[in-house]
Amino acid sequence: MTQPDTTEFARLLVRLRRERGYSQGQLAVRARCTRPYVTLLEGGERTRPSRELALRLAHALGLSGEERRAFLAVAGHPESEATPDGAGADVFRLAVGVVDTIPSPSVLHDSTWTVRHANGAALGMFAALGRGVPPGLSLLELVFDVGYRGHFPVWEPWARHMLAQFKRDSLHARRDEAYHALLARLGLLPDFVRLWRHVDPAADATPVMPVAFALSPYGTFHLNVVRMQFVNTPELWGIVFLPGDEAGERFIGSAR
């Protein structure tokens, strides 16, 4: 039996996938396509994916800058507008710089809500709430933390809302080992398994999530969690905590 000739795109796709340690199935989940179709692309039996799929593959592989442009060109879909030299070469480093210039508490996290970076105001805010946010901690772990959850005046509705959003955000990460390790840790916390089984993924990404906290001497105060995702980096999210009332303004001011 003769094997199909592999195209330049097929060879490139195989190399990039293996460099990132993804199986064909994992890449398919991240790119929202089927594993058999990835197999056909890598075998050269499908030589030109649609532009939409090529973009999803580029996003799933975490490509940016010149590497992204080259990938799309080989896929048969060269970008019509060039990106300025250097843009996207180190998105995380640049994102850290952006977050560190924001005066309000701000955090960078991935699709499993695992903290990648927190600015000084965020470190101060979470310290005031009695819990640090070291890199490697998922923000979802804070929601179910036995001590931390006492700061939510109405905890369960908020936890359900957070779970629904988390399930949507982490959909493409469900085959990753880190995702399952996180669920194993969360499964040891009270109420997580019960709520996880009865909450469906949110239909859409919520750009702003209001939340109420209770903390002496501020009483009950409200914050707005503003969410953003960096262009062409589906694994990198930013959130900014903004005051929702006067008490929230005083609390945020104390964290700066």
Short mmCIF file of C-alpha atoms in Angstrom, two decimals:
data_model
loop_
_atom_site.label_atom_id
_atom_site.label_comp_id
_atom_site.label_asym_id
_atom_site.label_seq_id
_atom_site.Cartn_x
_atom_site.Cartn_y
_atom_site.Cartn_z
CA MET A 1 0.00 0.00 0.00
CA THR A 2 1.45 3.36 -1.00
CA GLN A 3 1.22 6.28 1.40
CA PRO A 4 -0.12 9.63 0.17
CA ASP A 5 2.50 12.27 -0.51
CA THR A 6 2.71 14.75 2.34
CA THR A 7 2.43 18.41 1.43
CA GLU A 8 4.38 21.27 2.93
CA PHE A 9 1.33 22.14 5.04
CA ALA A 10 0.98 18.56 6.26
CA ARG A 11 4.63 18.42 7.35
CA LEU A 12 4.33 21.80 9.06
CA LEU A 13 1.17 20.80 10.91
CA VAL A 14 2.73 17.56 12.16
CA ARG A 15 5.85 19.36 13.36
CA LEU A 16 3.97 22.12 15.20
CA ARG A 17 1.56 19.68 16.83
CA ARG A 18 4.37 17.41 18.07
CA GLU A 19 6.44 20.35 19.32
CA ARG A 20 3.51 21.31 21.54
CA GLY A 21 3.00 17.78 22.75
CA TYR A 22 -0.57 17.47 21.42
CA SER A 23 -2.14 14.30 20.13
CA GLN A 24 -4.26 14.57 17.00
CA GLY A 25 -7.34 14.32 19.20
CA GLN A 26 -6.16 17.11 21.50
CA LEU A 27 -5.46 19.40 18.56
CA ALA A 28 -8.89 18.59 17.09
CA VAL A 29 -10.61 19.56 20.36
CA ARG A 30 -8.67 22.81 20.58
CA ALA A 31 -9.40 23.70 16.93
CA ARG A 32 -13.05 22.57 17.15
CA CYS A 33 -12.80 20.01 14.34
CA THR A 34 -12.64 16.21 14.20
CA ARG A 35 -9.63 13.98 14.81
CA PRO A 36 -10.14 12.15 11.46
CA TYR A 37 -9.94 15.49 9.66
CA VAL A 38 -6.65 16.31 11.40
CA THR A 39 -5.43 12.88 10.27
CA LEU A 40 -6.39 13.68 6.67
CA LEU A 41 -4.59 17.04 6.82
CA GLU A 42 -1.43 15.49 8.25
CA GLY A 43 -1.52 12.69 5.71
CA GLY A 44 -1.80 15.11 2.80
CA GLU A 45 -5.21 13.80 1.76
CA ARG A 46 -6.70 17.21 2.51
CA THR A 47 -4.26 19.80 1.28
CA ARG A 48 -6.04 23.06 1.94
CA PRO A 49 -8.26 23.65 4.99
CA SER A 50 -10.81 26.45 4.88
CA ARG A 51 -9.61 29.85 6.04
CA GLU A 52 -11.80 29.57 9.16
CA LEU A 53 -10.26 26.22 10.09
CA ALA A 54 -6.74 27.42 9.29
CA LEU A 55 -7.28 30.30 11.72
CA ARG A 56 -8.64 27.95 14.38
CA LEU A 57 -5.63 25.67 13.94
CA ALA A 58 -3.28 28.64 14.26
CA HIS A 59 -5.05 29.71 17.46
CA ALA A 60 -5.04 26.15 18.83
CA LEU A 61 -1.29 25.90 18.22
CA GLY A 62 -0.68 29.25 19.90
CA LEU A 63 0.90 30.80 16.80
CA SER A 64 1.51 34.52 16.58
CA GLY A 65 3.49 37.05 14.60
CA GLU A 66 5.61 35.79 11.71
CA GLU A 67 5.05 32.13 12.64
CA ARG A 68 1.29 32.60 12.36
CA ARG A 69 1.57 34.42 9.04
CA ALA A 70 3.81 31.68 7.62
CA PHE A 71 1.42 28.95 8.78
CA LEU A 72 -1.57 30.64 7.14
CA ALA A 73 0.38 31.24 3.94
CA VAL A 74 1.37 27.57 3.69
CA ALA A 75 -2.28 26.65 4.36
CA GLY A 76 -3.21 28.70 1.29
CA HIS A 77 -4.62 31.69 3.15
CA PRO A 78 -2.02 34.46 3.35
CA GLU A 79 -3.07 37.31 5.59
CA SER A 80 -4.06 40.44 3.70
CA GLU A 81 -2.57 42.78 6.29
CA ALA A 82 0.90 42.41 7.72
CA THR A 83 1.45 42.64 11.44
CA PRO A 84 4.09 45.18 12.55
CA ASP A 85 7.49 43.59 13.11
CA GLY A 86 7.79 42.15 16.59
CA ALA A 87 4.09 42.26 17.39
CA GLY A 88 3.04 39.02 19.02
CA ALA A 89 6.62 37.78 19.35
CA ASP A 90 6.24 37.68 23.12
CA VAL A 91 2.57 38.24 23.85
CA PHE A 92 2.76 37.09 27.45
CA ARG A 93 5.60 39.47 28.28
CA LEU A 94 3.71 42.33 26.67
CA ALA A 95 0.49 41.34 28.45
CA VAL A 96 2.33 41.40 31.77
CA GLY A 97 3.48 44.92 30.95
CA VAL A 98 -0.09 45.98 30.20
CA VAL A 99 -1.48 44.45 33.39
CA ASP A 100 1.23 46.03 35.51
CA THR A 101 0.27 49.51 34.25
CA ILE A 102 -3.38 49.09 35.31
CA PRO A 103 -3.97 50.73 38.71
CA SER A 104 -6.85 48.40 39.60
CA PRO A 105 -6.29 44.76 40.65
CA SER A 106 -5.59 42.78 37.46
CA VAL A 107 -4.69 39.15 36.74
CA LEU A 108 -3.59 37.11 33.73
CA HIS A 109 -4.85 33.53 33.58
CA ASP A 110 -5.21 30.68 31.11
CA SER A 111 -8.32 28.79 30.00
CA THR A 112 -8.40 26.77 33.23
CA TRP A 113 -8.29 30.07 35.13
CA THR A 114 -4.82 29.21 36.39
CA VAL A 115 -3.02 32.39 37.43
CA ARG A 116 -0.06 33.31 35.23
CA HIS A 117 0.55 36.80 36.65
CA ALA A 118 -1.04 39.21 39.13
CA ASN A 119 -0.18 42.90 39.48
CA GLY A 120 0.62 44.51 42.81
CA ALA A 121 -2.93 45.74 43.39
CA ALA A 122 -4.30 42.22 42.83
CA LEU A 123 -1.82 40.75 45.30
CA GLY A 124 -2.91 43.38 47.83
CA MET A 125 -6.60 42.73 47.17
CA PHE A 126 -6.40 38.97 47.62
CA ALA A 127 -4.19 39.35 50.68
CA ALA A 128 -6.87 41.57 52.23
CA LEU A 129 -9.39 38.80 51.50
CA GLY A 130 -7.16 36.35 53.32
CA ARG A 131 -5.86 34.35 50.33
CA GLY A 132 -2.82 34.77 48.12
CA VAL A 133 -2.89 34.16 44.37
CA PRO A 134 0.42 32.50 43.50
CA PRO A 135 1.06 31.42 39.90
CA GLY A 136 -0.31 27.92 39.45
CA LEU A 137 -3.47 28.50 41.51
CA SER A 138 -6.76 28.40 39.60
CA LEU A 139 -9.19 31.19 40.47
CA LEU A 140 -11.88 28.53 40.57
CA GLU A 141 -10.09 27.05 43.58
CA LEU A 142 -10.71 30.34 45.40
CA VAL A 143 -14.45 30.10 44.75
CA PHE A 144 -14.63 26.72 46.53
CA ASP A 145 -11.96 27.39 49.17
CA VAL A 146 -13.54 26.70 52.58
CA GLY A 147 -12.25 29.90 54.16
CA TYR A 148 -12.41 32.21 51.16
CA ARG A 149 -16.03 31.44 50.22
CA GLY A 150 -17.17 33.06 53.45
CA HIS A 151 -16.55 36.44 51.81
CA PHE A 152 -19.46 35.86 49.39
CA PRO A 153 -22.76 37.04 50.97
CA VAL A 154 -24.68 34.77 48.58
CA TRP A 155 -22.21 32.05 47.69
CA GLU A 156 -23.98 29.29 45.75
CA PRO A 157 -25.56 31.38 42.95
CA TRP A 158 -22.15 32.98 42.36
CA ALA A 159 -20.42 29.61 42.39
CA ARG A 160 -22.90 28.25 39.84
CA HIS A 161 -22.34 31.27 37.60
CA MET A 162 -18.59 30.85 37.85
CA LEU A 163 -18.78 27.14 37.07
CA ALA A 164 -20.90 27.74 33.97
CA GLN A 165 -18.38 30.27 32.67
CA PHE A 166 -15.42 28.07 33.55
CA LYS A 167 -16.92 25.11 31.68
CA ARG A 168 -17.28 27.28 28.58
CA ASP A 169 -13.79 28.80 28.81
CA SER A 170 -12.05 25.45 29.40
CA LEU A 171 -13.96 23.44 26.80
CA HIS A 172 -10.98 22.90 24.51
CA ALA A 173 -8.69 21.98 27.44
CA ARG A 174 -10.67 18.95 28.58
CA ARG A 175 -8.07 16.46 27.38
CA ASP A 176 -5.17 18.23 29.03
CA GLU A 177 -3.55 16.65 32.08
CA ALA A 178 -3.53 20.00 33.91
CA TYR A 179 -7.31 20.27 33.49
CA HIS A 180 -7.91 16.88 35.10
CA ALA A 181 -5.40 17.58 37.85
CA LEU A 182 -7.33 20.76 38.66
CA LEU A 183 -10.65 18.88 38.78
CA ALA A 184 -9.09 16.31 41.11
CA ARG A 185 -8.04 19.07 43.52
CA LEU A 186 -11.42 20.76 43.29
CA GLY A 187 -13.18 17.46 43.90
CA LEU A 188 -11.79 17.45 47.44
CA LEU A 189 -13.52 20.74 48.27
CA PRO A 190 -17.07 20.89 49.69
CA ASP A 191 -19.95 21.21 47.20
CA PHE A 192 -17.79 21.11 44.08
CA VAL A 193 -18.83 17.69 42.82
CA ARG A 194 -22.51 18.38 43.52
CA LEU A 195 -22.54 21.67 41.62
CA TRP A 196 -20.27 20.43 38.82
CA ARG A 197 -22.76 17.70 37.97
CA HIS A 198 -25.68 20.11 37.73
CA VAL A 199 -24.25 23.17 35.97
CA ASP A 200 -24.11 23.41 32.18
CA PRO A 201 -21.52 25.47 30.25
CA ALA A 202 -22.49 29.08 29.66
CA ALA A 203 -23.76 29.80 26.16
CA ASP A 204 -21.44 32.80 25.70
CA ALA A 205 -18.37 34.35 27.26
CA THR A 206 -19.45 36.89 29.87
CA PRO A 207 -17.47 40.14 29.45
CA VAL A 208 -18.39 41.56 32.88
CA MET A 209 -19.24 39.58 36.02
CA PRO A 210 -20.51 41.54 39.04
CA VAL A 211 -19.62 40.06 42.41
CA ALA A 212 -20.43 41.00 46.02
CA PHE A 213 -17.92 40.57 48.85
CA ALA A 214 -18.28 40.98 52.60
CA LEU A 215 -15.27 42.17 54.57
CA SER A 216 -14.75 44.27 57.67
CA PRO A 217 -14.56 47.30 57.84
CA TYR A 218 -16.14 47.77 54.40
CA GLY A 219 -19.26 45.70 55.02
CA THR A 220 -20.77 44.30 51.83
CA PHE A 221 -19.31 45.86 48.69
CA HIS A 222 -19.55 45.19 44.97
CA LEU A 223 -16.92 44.79 42.27
CA ASN A 224 -17.18 44.30 38.53
CA VAL A 225 -14.87 41.67 37.06
CA VAL A 226 -14.08 42.86 33.52
CA ARG A 227 -12.72 40.10 31.29
CA MET A 228 -10.61 40.38 28.13
CA GLN A 229 -8.87 37.95 25.82
CA PHE A 230 -5.73 38.86 23.90
CA VAL A 231 -5.98 38.67 20.11
CA ASN A 232 -4.88 35.32 18.65
CA THR A 233 -3.99 33.95 22.10
CA PRO A 234 -6.95 31.82 23.19
CA GLU A 235 -5.00 30.56 26.20
CA LEU A 236 -4.41 34.01 27.69
CA TRP A 237 -7.11 35.97 29.50
CA GLY A 238 -6.94 39.17 31.50
CA ILE A 239 -9.35 40.25 34.24
CA VAL A 240 -9.59 43.62 35.96
CA PHE A 241 -11.49 44.22 39.21
CA LEU A 242 -13.30 47.57 39.14
CA PRO A 243 -15.41 49.05 41.97
CA GLY A 244 -19.16 48.69 41.65
CA ASP A 245 -20.11 51.00 44.50
CA GLU A 246 -18.60 53.45 46.98
CA ALA A 247 -17.56 50.72 49.41
CA GLY A 248 -15.94 48.87 46.53
CA GLU A 249 -14.03 52.03 45.62
CA ARG A 250 -12.67 52.27 49.16
CA PHE A 251 -11.65 48.62 49.12
CA ILE A 252 -9.91 48.87 45.74
CA GLY A 253 -8.18 52.04 46.92
CA SER A 254 -6.77 50.22 49.93
CA ALA A 255 -5.30 47.50 47.71
CA ARG A 256 -3.38 49.87 45.43
#
